[in-house]
Amino acid sequence: MRPRDLALALVVIVVWGVNFAVIKVGVAGIPPLLLGALRFMLAAFPALLFLRPPKVPLRLYLIYGMTISVGQFAFLFSAIYVGMPTGLASLVLQSQSFFTMLLAAWWLKEHWKANQMAGLLLAAVGLVLIGSAHGLSMPLAGFLLTVAAAVMWACGNIVTRAVGRYAPMNQLAFVVWASLVPPLPFLALSYWLEGPAAMAQAVQHINGTALAAIAYLAWAATLFGYGVWTQLLGRYPANRVAPFTLLVPVVGLTTGWLVFGEALTAIHYAGGALLMAGLLVNLFGAPLFARFARKT
């Protein structure tokens, strides 16, 4: 990877890792579901004026928007709102890789490899350990909502595979036009669950910090992050680019500790280590398992 592209990849990882702390800042002043609506409004406008919509069936725009956008971020924003530590949220959300595996096996009839099974078991034990350590520092509701966000991200990944059948296309343009889907469902959910009074009060008293958080979520995390990531995936093999996402929880945990003083227990560290080990085995374990199989 060229030094310039390596630097861009690392910048995106930092942007995505800091994203969790920005969410916490955002939900401090804006109800989480309303924040989701504002995020995707700003992600869609004015970017869609400069990008043509890819020729993808409308149903895929709708399903993608409802899963990876509405589902994932409704649960994630709500998790952080009820007290899920931002660093742990960035870590637990990586379990989406394994939920994607499970859904692909069920929906797409994909077969698992030995290293994927081993990685899944390690990650499952890690999640159980993290979940067992709920308390004042990590409410159980926050943990469960973050796991639900990971499941919705995984559902969106299955939809993304269906979208991939219409390649080549501008994937950033697809993300921008798919951002037209979430605002109305988010607004409806906010009206129902958060109430019109809370929505009106948040809009009337919105401040510069909240606006900066919305702009970061829409422009930095969504448009810049996905735009650069799409370019990198177009230039290099996916197995060379994808492993960088393993650094997102490192940035997320560090940011949570530096900005909010989030402290983890020994069980959190142990569970996080098992989850990351499972991701590593899933990504890089195939050659080792194949070599072991040949020897036996």
Tab-separated table of C-alpha atoms in Angstrom:
chain	number	residue	atom	x	y	z
A	1	MET	CA	0.000	0.000	0.000
A	2	ARG	CA	1.369	3.397	-0.984
A	3	PRO	CA	2.274	5.722	1.935
A	4	ARG	CA	-0.468	8.191	0.951
A	5	ASP	CA	-3.136	5.467	0.900
A	6	LEU	CA	-1.843	4.009	4.155
A	7	ALA	CA	-2.163	7.446	5.759
A	8	LEU	CA	-5.705	7.824	4.409
A	9	ALA	CA	-6.685	4.410	5.781
A	10	LEU	CA	-5.372	5.350	9.215
A	11	VAL	CA	-7.188	8.707	9.122
A	12	VAL	CA	-10.465	6.920	8.363
A	13	ILE	CA	-9.874	4.509	11.258
A	14	VAL	CA	-9.307	7.449	13.609
A	15	VAL	CA	-12.440	9.196	12.298
A	16	TRP	CA	-14.533	6.056	12.808
A	17	GLY	CA	-13.014	5.375	16.244
A	18	VAL	CA	-13.674	8.916	17.500
A	19	ASN	CA	-17.195	8.636	16.059
A	20	PHE	CA	-18.416	6.847	19.210
A	21	ALA	CA	-17.345	9.698	21.483
A	22	VAL	CA	-19.042	12.168	19.133
A	23	ILE	CA	-22.264	10.148	19.381
A	24	LYS	CA	-22.143	10.527	23.167
A	25	VAL	CA	-21.709	14.288	22.786
A	26	GLY	CA	-24.612	14.360	20.337
A	27	VAL	CA	-27.105	12.407	22.443
A	28	ALA	CA	-26.306	14.625	25.435
A	29	GLY	CA	-28.218	17.431	23.728
A	30	ILE	CA	-30.453	15.697	21.187
A	31	PRO	CA	-32.665	12.598	21.680
A	32	PRO	CA	-30.955	9.636	19.979
A	33	LEU	CA	-33.631	8.905	17.370
A	34	LEU	CA	-33.911	12.562	16.407
A	35	LEU	CA	-30.112	12.661	16.158
A	36	GLY	CA	-30.295	9.779	13.692
A	37	ALA	CA	-32.760	11.696	11.513
A	38	LEU	CA	-30.588	14.822	11.505
A	39	ARG	CA	-27.467	12.824	10.719
A	40	PHE	CA	-28.890	11.260	7.578
A	41	MET	CA	-30.592	14.456	6.430
A	42	LEU	CA	-27.205	16.136	6.412
A	43	ALA	CA	-25.535	13.100	4.829
A	44	ALA	CA	-28.009	13.216	1.932
A	45	PHE	CA	-28.185	16.995	1.382
A	46	PRO	CA	-26.500	18.619	-0.411
A	47	ALA	CA	-24.301	15.663	-1.509
A	48	LEU	CA	-27.000	14.079	-3.671
A	49	LEU	CA	-27.010	17.210	-5.851
A	50	PHE	CA	-23.523	16.243	-7.046
A	51	LEU	CA	-23.898	12.453	-7.349
A	52	ARG	CA	-26.110	10.442	-9.648
A	53	PRO	CA	-28.041	7.562	-8.072
A	54	PRO	CA	-26.597	4.183	-9.093
A	55	LYS	CA	-28.931	1.939	-11.075
A	56	VAL	CA	-29.974	-0.278	-8.170
A	57	PRO	CA	-33.559	-1.482	-7.528
A	58	LEU	CA	-35.514	0.767	-5.189
A	59	ARG	CA	-36.203	-2.135	-2.821
A	60	LEU	CA	-32.455	-2.469	-2.120
A	61	TYR	CA	-32.178	1.225	-1.292
A	62	LEU	CA	-35.088	0.793	1.116
A	63	ILE	CA	-33.831	-2.403	2.778
A	64	TYR	CA	-30.276	-1.077	3.065
A	65	GLY	CA	-31.533	2.162	4.607
A	66	MET	CA	-33.780	0.357	7.086
A	67	THR	CA	-31.119	-2.126	8.251
A	68	ILE	CA	-27.625	-0.661	8.187
A	69	SER	CA	-28.820	2.930	8.742
A	70	VAL	CA	-32.062	3.001	10.743
A	71	GLY	CA	-31.663	-0.320	12.563
A	72	GLN	CA	-27.968	-0.091	13.360
A	73	PHE	CA	-27.886	3.541	14.466
A	74	ALA	CA	-31.235	3.584	16.252
A	75	PHE	CA	-29.921	0.843	18.515
A	76	LEU	CA	-26.348	2.217	18.770
A	77	PHE	CA	-27.386	5.804	19.533
A	78	SER	CA	-29.903	4.521	22.099
A	79	ALA	CA	-27.268	2.256	23.670
A	80	ILE	CA	-24.879	5.148	24.225
A	81	TYR	CA	-27.765	7.341	25.401
A	82	VAL	CA	-28.653	4.853	28.179
A	83	GLY	CA	-25.039	4.643	29.341
A	84	MET	CA	-23.096	2.171	27.195
A	85	PRO	CA	-19.423	3.233	27.401
A	86	THR	CA	-18.272	4.494	24.015
A	87	GLY	CA	-15.098	2.381	24.007
A	88	LEU	CA	-16.957	-0.824	24.757
A	89	ALA	CA	-19.578	0.077	22.157
A	90	SER	CA	-16.854	0.334	19.507
A	91	LEU	CA	-15.593	-3.089	20.561
A	92	VAL	CA	-18.901	-4.957	20.880
A	93	LEU	CA	-20.095	-3.559	17.544
A	94	GLN	CA	-17.304	-5.522	15.810
A	95	SER	CA	-19.302	-8.673	16.548
A	96	GLN	CA	-21.190	-7.764	13.367
A	97	SER	CA	-18.585	-9.850	11.504
A	98	PHE	CA	-19.837	-12.999	13.182
A	99	PHE	CA	-23.520	-12.158	12.886
A	100	THR	CA	-22.836	-11.621	9.184
A	101	MET	CA	-21.330	-15.105	9.069
A	102	LEU	CA	-24.390	-16.603	10.743
A	103	LEU	CA	-26.814	-14.779	8.442
A	104	ALA	CA	-24.786	-15.684	5.347
A	105	ALA	CA	-24.897	-19.353	6.341
A	106	TRP	CA	-28.658	-19.224	6.901
A	107	TRP	CA	-29.733	-16.897	4.083
A	108	LEU	CA	-27.035	-17.393	1.428
A	109	LYS	CA	-26.244	-21.042	2.297
A	110	GLU	CA	-22.538	-20.255	2.717
A	111	HIS	CA	-20.376	-22.913	4.362
A	112	TRP	CA	-18.145	-22.140	7.325
A	113	LYS	CA	-14.451	-22.869	7.438
A	114	ALA	CA	-12.637	-24.212	10.489
A	115	ASN	CA	-11.007	-20.870	11.312
A	116	GLN	CA	-14.394	-19.124	11.081
A	117	MET	CA	-15.919	-21.589	13.524
A	118	ALA	CA	-13.002	-21.104	15.936
A	119	GLY	CA	-13.250	-17.334	15.616
A	120	LEU	CA	-16.996	-17.439	16.211
A	121	LEU	CA	-16.564	-19.483	19.409
A	122	LEU	CA	-13.863	-17.142	20.742
A	123	ALA	CA	-15.998	-14.087	19.976
A	124	ALA	CA	-19.101	-15.644	21.558
A	125	VAL	CA	-17.233	-16.336	24.797
A	126	GLY	CA	-15.877	-12.780	24.711
A	127	LEU	CA	-19.353	-11.295	24.313
A	128	VAL	CA	-20.699	-13.415	27.160
A	129	LEU	CA	-17.879	-12.204	29.422
A	130	ILE	CA	-18.476	-8.561	28.520
A	131	GLY	CA	-22.222	-8.926	29.020
A	132	SER	CA	-21.751	-10.649	32.374
A	133	ALA	CA	-19.901	-7.590	33.705
A	134	HIS	CA	-22.894	-5.257	33.455
A	135	GLY	CA	-23.444	-2.805	36.261
A	136	LEU	CA	-23.074	0.906	36.900
A	137	SER	CA	-20.203	1.223	34.401
A	138	MET	CA	-22.096	-0.707	31.704
A	139	PRO	CA	-25.874	-1.100	31.894
A	140	LEU	CA	-27.207	-4.379	30.541
A	141	ALA	CA	-29.671	-2.497	28.328
A	142	GLY	CA	-26.770	-0.633	26.717
A	143	PHE	CA	-24.922	-3.863	26.015
A	144	LEU	CA	-27.990	-5.575	24.531
A	145	LEU	CA	-28.806	-2.541	22.366
A	146	THR	CA	-25.226	-2.530	21.035
A	147	VAL	CA	-25.480	-6.239	20.174
A	148	ALA	CA	-28.775	-5.470	18.405
A	149	ALA	CA	-26.959	-2.729	16.454
A	150	ALA	CA	-24.330	-5.286	15.402
A	151	VAL	CA	-27.083	-7.654	14.212
A	152	MET	CA	-28.662	-4.889	12.133
A	153	TRP	CA	-25.262	-4.013	10.649
A	154	ALA	CA	-24.880	-7.687	9.719
A	155	CYS	CA	-28.314	-7.644	8.040
A	156	GLY	CA	-27.165	-4.599	6.092
A	157	ASN	CA	-24.035	-6.477	5.026
A	158	ILE	CA	-26.210	-9.181	3.450
A	159	VAL	CA	-28.120	-6.462	1.589
A	160	THR	CA	-24.789	-4.941	0.492
A	161	ARG	CA	-23.880	-8.248	-1.145
A	162	ALA	CA	-27.090	-8.078	-3.139
A	163	VAL	CA	-26.258	-4.492	-4.121
A	164	GLY	CA	-22.839	-5.708	-5.272
A	165	ARG	CA	-24.473	-7.625	-8.096
A	166	TYR	CA	-25.057	-4.288	-9.814
A	167	ALA	CA	-21.359	-3.315	-9.748
A	168	PRO	CA	-19.383	-1.505	-10.963
A	169	MET	CA	-20.950	1.585	-9.452
A	170	ASN	CA	-20.165	4.569	-7.279
A	171	GLN	CA	-20.677	3.106	-3.813
A	172	LEU	CA	-20.442	6.526	-2.155
A	173	ALA	CA	-23.304	7.685	-4.371
A	174	PHE	CA	-25.312	4.656	-3.269
A	175	VAL	CA	-24.674	5.509	0.409
A	176	VAL	CA	-25.691	9.138	-0.182
A	177	TRP	CA	-28.926	8.276	-2.000
A	178	ALA	CA	-29.720	5.514	0.504
A	179	SER	CA	-29.447	8.228	3.190
A	180	LEU	CA	-32.794	9.544	1.916
A	181	VAL	CA	-34.477	6.489	3.457
A	182	PRO	CA	-33.674	6.878	7.201
A	183	PRO	CA	-34.926	10.414	8.065
A	184	LEU	CA	-38.681	9.685	7.900
A	185	PRO	CA	-38.526	6.400	9.887
A	186	PHE	CA	-36.241	8.078	12.430
A	187	LEU	CA	-38.601	11.038	12.768
A	188	ALA	CA	-41.592	8.699	13.166
A	189	LEU	CA	-39.777	6.667	15.830
A	190	SER	CA	-38.671	9.846	17.594
A	191	TYR	CA	-42.231	11.204	17.593
A	192	TRP	CA	-43.546	7.903	18.971
A	193	LEU	CA	-40.859	7.049	21.535
A	194	GLU	CA	-39.288	10.395	22.460
A	195	GLY	CA	-42.338	12.578	22.021
A	196	PRO	CA	-43.038	15.804	20.119
A	197	ALA	CA	-42.227	17.925	23.177
A	198	ALA	CA	-38.702	16.495	23.456
A	199	MET	CA	-38.184	16.899	19.715
A	200	ALA	CA	-39.311	20.526	19.756
A	201	GLN	CA	-37.225	21.366	22.808
A	202	ALA	CA	-34.108	19.789	21.273
A	203	VAL	CA	-34.508	21.731	18.022
A	204	GLN	CA	-35.256	25.022	19.804
A	205	HIS	CA	-32.259	24.729	22.122
A	206	ILE	CA	-29.765	23.166	19.739
A	207	ASN	CA	-26.275	24.579	20.284
A	208	GLY	CA	-22.964	24.702	18.453
A	209	THR	CA	-21.693	21.518	20.108
A	210	ALA	CA	-24.711	19.525	18.944
A	211	LEU	CA	-24.457	20.969	15.435
A	212	ALA	CA	-20.768	20.063	15.300
A	213	ALA	CA	-21.613	16.504	16.387
A	214	ILE	CA	-24.262	16.179	13.646
A	215	ALA	CA	-21.849	17.544	11.039
A	216	TYR	CA	-19.126	15.129	12.152
A	217	LEU	CA	-21.462	12.125	12.013
A	218	ALA	CA	-22.793	13.091	8.580
A	219	TRP	CA	-19.744	14.458	6.798
A	220	ALA	CA	-16.708	12.945	8.522
A	221	ALA	CA	-17.926	9.498	9.593
A	222	THR	CA	-20.329	8.916	6.684
A	223	LEU	CA	-19.263	10.829	3.564
A	224	PHE	CA	-15.508	11.139	4.128
A	225	GLY	CA	-15.140	7.724	5.771
A	226	TYR	CA	-17.154	5.762	3.229
A	227	GLY	CA	-15.783	7.806	0.331
A	228	VAL	CA	-12.147	7.114	1.153
A	229	TRP	CA	-12.856	3.508	2.115
A	230	THR	CA	-14.563	2.881	-1.203
A	231	GLN	CA	-11.556	4.283	-3.069
A	232	LEU	CA	-9.158	2.075	-1.101
A	233	LEU	CA	-11.259	-1.031	-1.768
A	234	GLY	CA	-11.158	-0.130	-5.439
A	235	ARG	CA	-7.359	0.087	-5.482
A	236	TYR	CA	-6.378	-2.840	-3.263
A	237	PRO	CA	-7.656	-6.348	-2.451
A	238	ALA	CA	-10.282	-6.401	0.288
A	239	ASN	CA	-8.111	-8.648	2.482
A	240	ARG	CA	-5.477	-5.919	2.522
A	241	VAL	CA	-7.869	-3.106	3.449
A	242	ALA	CA	-10.470	-4.766	5.712
A	243	PRO	CA	-8.068	-5.683	8.585
A	244	PHE	CA	-7.553	-1.992	9.322
A	245	THR	CA	-11.035	-1.951	10.890
A	246	LEU	CA	-9.598	-3.990	13.765
A	247	LEU	CA	-7.978	-0.741	14.891
A	248	VAL	CA	-11.347	1.037	15.304
A	249	PRO	CA	-11.950	-0.361	18.837
A	250	VAL	CA	-8.390	0.618	19.808
A	251	VAL	CA	-9.164	4.232	18.874
A	252	GLY	CA	-12.629	3.995	20.421
A	253	LEU	CA	-11.362	2.634	23.742
A	254	THR	CA	-8.530	5.180	23.881
A	255	THR	CA	-10.854	8.082	23.085
A	256	GLY	CA	-13.404	6.953	25.672
A	257	TRP	CA	-10.674	6.776	28.313
A	258	LEU	CA	-9.093	10.138	27.429
A	259	VAL	CA	-12.296	12.146	26.927
A	260	PHE	CA	-14.750	10.572	29.367
A	261	GLY	CA	-12.480	8.701	31.772
A	262	GLU	CA	-14.154	5.394	30.928
A	263	ALA	CA	-12.553	2.605	32.939
A	264	LEU	CA	-12.878	-1.093	32.097
A	265	THR	CA	-12.881	-4.022	34.493
A	266	ALA	CA	-10.671	-7.082	34.145
A	267	ILE	CA	-13.626	-9.028	32.721
A	268	HIS	CA	-14.140	-6.337	30.076
A	269	TYR	CA	-10.490	-6.621	29.065
A	270	ALA	CA	-10.663	-10.415	28.977
A	271	GLY	CA	-13.881	-10.409	26.947
A	272	GLY	CA	-12.520	-7.765	24.590
A	273	ALA	CA	-9.302	-9.754	24.089
A	274	LEU	CA	-11.302	-12.884	23.196
A	275	LEU	CA	-13.526	-10.923	20.803
A	276	MET	CA	-10.503	-9.407	19.034
A	277	ALA	CA	-8.774	-12.796	18.969
A	278	GLY	CA	-11.858	-14.231	17.306
A	279	LEU	CA	-11.745	-11.482	14.668
A	280	LEU	CA	-8.061	-12.148	14.014
A	281	VAL	CA	-8.617	-15.903	13.684
A	282	ASN	CA	-11.542	-15.245	11.356
A	283	LEU	CA	-9.489	-12.922	9.138
A	284	PHE	CA	-6.068	-14.570	9.149
A	285	GLY	CA	-6.527	-18.100	10.481
A	286	ALA	CA	-7.373	-19.922	7.240
A	287	PRO	CA	-3.743	-20.658	6.183
A	288	LEU	CA	-2.834	-21.914	9.670
A	289	PHE	CA	-5.853	-24.226	9.840
A	290	ALA	CA	-5.174	-25.476	6.306
A	291	ARG	CA	-1.547	-26.218	7.207
A	292	PHE	CA	-2.662	-28.071	10.346
A	293	ALA	CA	-5.191	-30.085	8.307
A	294	ARG	CA	-2.485	-31.132	5.839
A	295	LYS	CA	-0.218	-32.333	8.635
A	296	THR	CA	-2.941	-34.425	10.214
